Amino acid sequence: MSNDTLTHSVTFTEAPAALTVVVDPTPQIARGSAVIVERRRPKAAGWSLLQGLGVVVDHWRKSFRKLDDPTQIAGTFTTEYPEERLPLPEAYRNMPILLFDDATGHELCTSCFQCQRICPPQVIHMTQAKDPETGKPVPAVSEFIIEYDACMSCGFCAEVCPFDAIKMDHDFELSTANHPSLTVHKAGLLRPVSYYQSIAPTFWAEAEASAYKKLEANKKRRPASIGIAPQMIEQVKAAHELRDDQQEADSPPAPVAIAPALDAGRAATPATASAAPAASDGDLPTDKAARLAAIRARNEAKKAAEQAAPAQAQPAAEGAATALTTPDAPLTDALPAASERTAPPAPATPDAPLDEKAARLAAIRARNAAKKAAQAEEE
Amino acid sequence: MYDVVDFLLNTQLGLNSPDWVVMLISHLVVVGMLFAVAPLQVLFLTYYERRAIARMQDRVGPNRVGYEGLLQPVADGVKMFTKEDIVPDSADKIVHLLAPIVAAAPVLYMFAVLPWGPNMIAVDLPTGLLFFFAISSISTVGLLMAGWASNNKFALLGAMRAVAQVVSYEIPALLSLLFAVMFAGSMSLMAIVEAQGGLFISTTDVPSVPDLGLGWFVFTPVGFLAFVCFFIAALAEGERTPFDIPEADSEIVAGYMTEYSGMKFAMFYLAQYILNFLLCAITATIFFGGWQGPGVAWLVSQSLSADNPAGNPVYNVLAGMLGTFYLLAKTYMFFFVMVALRGAFPRLRIDQLMNFGWKFLIPLTMINILSAALWIAITRWGTAQGFGIIEFAGEPGNLVRWVIAFAVTLVINVAAYWFLARLNVQDHAARQAALTAGGLAVSPPRSA
Amino acid sequence: MITTDELQINIGPQHPSTHGVFRMLLTVDGETVVHLEPVFGYLHRNHEQLAEVNTYLQNMPYTDRLDYFNSMANNHAYALAVEKLAGIEVPERAEYIRVLMVELTRILNHAGALGFMINDMGAWQTPLAFGIREREKILDLFELVSGARMMCNYFRFGGVVRDIPDEFIPRMKKLMIAMPAYMDELERLLRENEILLARSEGIGILPREVAVSYGVTGPVLRGSGIAYDIRKAEPYSIYDRFDFDVPVGSVGDVYDRFLVRIEEMRQSRRILEQIIEQLPDASGGHINPKARQNVRPPVGDAYARVESPKGELGFYLVSDGGTKPYRYKVRAPSFINLTPLGDMCRGYKVADIVVILGSIDIVMGEVDR
């Protein structure tokens, strides 16, 4: 069990004198020492082999149970993938997706080109939407392409996006025999905000407020149906017609339609209850801030509804859409009392323990909106 | 089998067939069974190995095709069949084609002398053991042909390694088996198995105890040492880790199989697994009593035979089944050890393998033959053989004689193992000292 | 009279144990190696030129792909280089998180490297499977913080991309219990194993002076008996706050490198323990809020180096004041450690070559760049 052929000394290439370094093998080391590793010899011939065999057989014996405790080192470690799946952490990033607002169908993207600029492999391409009448650029994207096949999943696009419009998806089962299908266009990239919220709730909770604030600002600059997700256009149109019909028939306010949303979204109910009738009555606030607050409160209600009862998510979204006025809708007379209407819900939140976070956010927004409205009145 | 066929044809059906017809039919049945069983064994072995080694590595192993993956080998076989057969342009086409056949065919012959159960053997050759190892050497020619015909350097290296390894490890393998021939007084594998009945070394040792079929040779110091040596040599013959040097995938890709694909590759694979199975089976047969085990002897005594015409043929079948079960159980246990070795150890280098074989195993097996001779002398000889000194211990076969033999051979074998191991370790240590002295403190550069 | 001739063998570029596309041109006499010529470049991806057309931040994910086993360590070295160039401060907590990740990386790298080396020796993947099992647990943690298992892209100039989540430290503590068990088991399986000793003792000896003259670093250099560790020699980040030892070998063979790696894993675990103790609370922030990611460093150059698991990993950057590096150079430890391969292998058998190569622990992504 040895290597007698190696007794000849191994010769090395001659090192030039200049390269010959005087080396101190054991220098003084701060906070530690240089330890020479111990070269052990087996105690008895063959014993170490049996010991090694014992380790392996021990693993075999223990492998009939699953290794689910990370402090252990024996047991079957395999996750049988299609049937079993490991939970994905929120931070997991695979491919970028675009978000649109569930309620209005508005895309969050404003085509600011930040992601296109940062993308290291340069797989993001977009064109800015233009107002068909004036030809001026609109803060919306008309076409957005990501080449998934060349994307390196670095997540920079999601990091730099100031509008929280592009996020990293958790879906990793993208393999296909159809290579061109990996060049994904806007319609394929768009996901509702509620989807992102379901995969990364805390991340979205952090981003939500500023994302919606910026979206509202941009929505006003988007004429007609520009900036609405293609898959939502029909729904939004239907919502329009329904609202128009209701106005023509002079029917009572829309709460009928929002009812499921209200029922489900107990948390945000006070906020919605006060704001929604105002919106659906048709006597929408001209005061921008108040109107924003109303819309946000409604979104909040819808989201709360989704969280409370996912099965009702679709009706809720529809209900909210029905109740909503799109930006190009004519604004009727002012609602001076907006601030009073939106302000009261804030104290009502404590008795909504189910969805504290959403409720608190709604309260904060309502308070801010009230303040702004008050300022506007003063002016 | 002869008895059962004779009973069915002549006694039950009253055909009065001549003896040669009974013989022919019984042989055909046995051969047919064997050739149906052999490939199935290989299929199962591949599955068994993959599952066992996966478990050792905290994995699951193939479990998708069929129940718990039992059909995985079938799927692999289908894949192998449908693969393109690639022959290198510069290969010697005829030899390239013949090599897998030459490698695989002799291995199948080895089944002929393997005793599966009482009276269950295809051919009970008087020289069965010799036949077994003689025929197994022929497949080495196939390996060399494969390596040479492929016209590939890796294949050639692999073939050379294979030949060197198999040829040098056949010596310790056969030397370690010689003791069994001495104990049983026959080279017939059936005789060797039958000699392992009873409790210790023959059924006459303790007359009051029934024949439990536990007189396995491995329970003697001679048999145990021979078992260890033979098993190590068998690993080398079967090209199993830590001696899978001829096909060391991390060094020479796949050795002599590098240029083979499809069914030809599968043939080598088949040959190798059959060989491994047979080596495990022969280990079980020679050291662990083969089909011997509690109950077999009783079933045999109840069964129909020339000596016992009143027996019931059902017992013939039952005895055969139990014997086969014992043999297979032992075989699979040894295969499990082979798998565990594969899971645990790295592989040796070819020169280390040679050193180990020639400097350790062969001397050890030689000393073991001496022990075996002493054992026989102490337990069986008396004044007639010029060994009257043992007469005080009573008649041959006496327990006292057995104890003396056990003690003497144990001392000799342990001393031999210790001495040889120490020699080798010292040898190794001296070489290490020489090597490591020239390690870090290598002579300063000549220009300095 | 029989004449013998030397045989030329190509090991690679496609070969089971060249760890990627690497080619060794062997001249053998029988099975003894007479000459070995390593041939690199099959995986050249134009990494350095590519970096010069990218902005500083855009290069961060590309550094993941250098040594794809240790993306965290690569990120660290690059972030240090840019921070040095642009003069960016890093908050306390971010430093701790960085060192935490890098030391986890060292453990996972050595677990894999030892497994692959023993695999090259012919063990049928059991030590590797054990190493991969522990590596998986660490990768789960990486996924938790960075969102990716291998291409973490976790470091940013002035900190890390996001703070570690609440469940990270409890999970980490569980892992800290499993680590020593794994290392003990690996030692029980292999440390005194006679086959491993036969295959590794006295094989691939790299003498001290030769190692230094080639510029070898990392476990290979320490295996050759020189206690040179950049974490000690030039403590970067916060390494001067931790107690840990530097294991060195006494012979400089494959076995010493094996032992040094096992011991380094233990030392890394020691550092991790100290990090868990000292980790500041989240109030300090995980990233310097003043640090611009779209960095425009002043004209100048900077070289930052870290002790990556494979050796000294350095990034040399020259700035012309723009948003892109004017020159970007990687000092890749795998590449430098591979250069003495020819000398290390001469006189050994073909079977030893792959073991020596495995003991150097190369990743071709880093060698060829």
Coordinates of C-alpha atoms in Angstrom, one line a residue, chain C residues 189-339:
Chain C
L189 CA -14.8 8.9 7.2
L190 CA -11.5 10.0 5.7
R191 CA -8.9 11.6 7.9
E192 CA -7.1 8.4 8.8
N193 CA -8.4 6.3 5.9
E194 CA -5.5 4.3 4.6
I195 CA -6.6 4.5 1.1
L196 CA -6.8 8.3 1.3
L197 CA -3.4 8.4 2.9
A198 CA -1.9 6.2 0.3
R199 CA -3.4 8.5 -2.4
S200 CA -2.6 11.8 -0.9
E201 CA 0.5 11.5 1.3
G202 CA 3.6 12.7 -0.5
I203 CA 1.6 13.4 -3.7
G204 CA 1.8 16.7 -5.4
I205 CA 4.3 18.3 -3.1
L206 CA 4.7 22.0 -3.6
P207 CA 7.8 23.3 -1.8
R208 CA 7.6 26.5 0.1
E209 CA 9.9 28.5 -2.1
V210 CA 8.4 27.2 -5.3
A211 CA 4.9 28.1 -4.1
V212 CA 6.0 31.6 -3.2
S213 CA 7.8 32.1 -6.5
Y214 CA 4.7 31.2 -8.4
G215 CA 2.6 33.5 -6.3
V216 CA 0.3 30.8 -5.1
T217 CA -2.1 31.8 -2.3
G218 CA -4.9 30.4 -0.3
P219 CA -5.1 26.9 1.2
V220 CA -2.5 25.7 -1.4
L221 CA 0.1 28.1 0.0
R222 CA -0.9 27.4 3.6
G223 CA -0.7 23.7 2.8
S224 CA 2.9 24.4 1.8
G225 CA 3.6 25.7 5.2
I226 CA 3.3 29.4 4.9
A227 CA 0.9 31.1 7.3
Y228 CA -0.1 33.7 4.9
D229 CA -3.7 34.8 5.1
I230 CA -4.8 38.2 3.9
R231 CA -7.4 38.3 6.7
K232 CA -4.4 38.4 9.1
A233 CA -1.7 39.9 6.9
E234 CA -3.7 42.9 5.8
P235 CA -7.0 42.8 7.7
Y236 CA -9.7 44.3 5.5
S237 CA -13.2 44.9 6.5
I238 CA -13.5 44.0 10.2
Y239 CA -11.4 40.9 10.3
D240 CA -9.1 42.4 12.9
R241 CA -12.0 42.0 15.4
F242 CA -12.1 38.2 15.3
D243 CA -10.0 35.5 16.9
F244 CA -9.1 32.8 14.6
D245 CA -6.1 30.6 13.7
V246 CA -4.4 30.1 10.4
P247 CA -3.8 26.4 9.8
V248 CA -0.7 25.5 7.9
G249 CA 0.7 22.2 6.5
S250 CA 4.0 20.7 7.2
V251 CA 4.7 18.8 4.0
G252 CA 2.9 20.6 1.3
D253 CA 1.3 17.6 -0.3
V254 CA -2.4 16.8 -1.2
Y255 CA -3.0 15.5 2.3
D256 CA -1.9 18.8 3.9
R257 CA -4.2 20.8 1.7
F258 CA -7.0 18.4 2.6
L259 CA -6.3 18.9 6.3
V260 CA -5.9 22.7 6.0
R261 CA -9.3 23.0 4.3
I262 CA -11.0 21.0 7.1
E263 CA -9.3 23.2 9.7
E264 CA -10.2 26.3 7.9
M265 CA -13.9 25.3 8.0
R266 CA -13.6 25.0 11.7
Q267 CA -12.0 28.4 12.0
S268 CA -14.7 30.0 9.8
R269 CA -17.2 28.6 12.1
R270 CA -15.4 30.2 15.0
I271 CA -15.6 33.5 13.2
L272 CA -19.3 33.0 12.6
E273 CA -19.9 32.4 16.3
Q274 CA -18.2 35.7 17.1
I275 CA -20.2 37.5 14.4
I276 CA -23.4 36.2 15.9
E277 CA -22.3 37.5 19.3
Q278 CA -21.2 40.9 18.1
L279 CA -23.7 41.7 15.3
P280 CA -25.0 45.2 15.9
D281 CA -28.7 45.9 15.7
A282 CA -30.4 47.1 12.6
S283 CA -30.4 50.8 13.6
G284 CA -27.1 51.4 11.9
G285 CA -28.6 50.4 8.6
H286 CA -27.5 47.8 6.1
I287 CA -26.2 50.3 3.5
N288 CA -24.6 53.7 3.6
P289 CA -27.5 56.0 2.5
K290 CA -25.1 58.5 1.1
A291 CA -23.5 56.0 -1.2
R292 CA -24.6 56.4 -4.8
Q293 CA -24.9 53.2 -6.6
N294 CA -24.3 54.9 -9.9
V295 CA -20.9 55.7 -8.7
R296 CA -18.5 58.2 -10.4
P297 CA -15.2 57.7 -8.7
P298 CA -12.5 60.4 -9.0
V299 CA -9.6 59.8 -11.3
G300 CA -7.3 57.3 -9.8
D301 CA -6.8 53.6 -9.3
A302 CA -7.4 51.1 -6.5
Y303 CA -6.5 47.5 -5.8
A304 CA -8.5 45.7 -3.2
R305 CA -8.0 42.1 -2.2
V306 CA -9.7 39.6 -0.1
E307 CA -8.9 36.1 1.1
S308 CA -11.3 34.3 -1.0
P309 CA -11.7 30.6 -0.2
K310 CA -9.4 29.8 -3.0
G311 CA -6.7 32.4 -2.3
E312 CA -6.0 36.0 -2.9
L313 CA -8.8 37.5 -5.0
G314 CA -8.0 41.0 -6.0
F315 CA -9.7 43.6 -8.2
Y316 CA -7.6 46.4 -9.7
L317 CA -9.7 49.3 -11.0
V318 CA -8.6 52.4 -12.8
S319 CA -11.0 55.3 -13.0
D320 CA -11.0 58.1 -15.5
G321 CA -13.7 59.9 -13.6
G322 CA -16.5 58.4 -15.7
T323 CA -19.2 56.0 -14.7
K324 CA -17.3 53.0 -16.1
P325 CA -14.0 51.6 -15.1
Y326 CA -11.2 52.6 -17.5
R327 CA -9.4 49.4 -16.6
Y328 CA -10.6 46.4 -14.7
K329 CA -8.3 43.6 -13.8
V330 CA -9.0 40.5 -11.8
R331 CA -6.3 38.7 -9.9
A332 CA -7.9 35.3 -9.8
P333 CA -6.6 32.8 -7.2
S334 CA -7.6 29.8 -9.2
F335 CA -5.6 30.9 -12.2
I336 CA -2.4 31.7 -10.3
N337 CA -2.7 28.5 -8.2
L338 CA -3.0 26.5 -11.4
T339 CA 0.3 27.7 -12.9

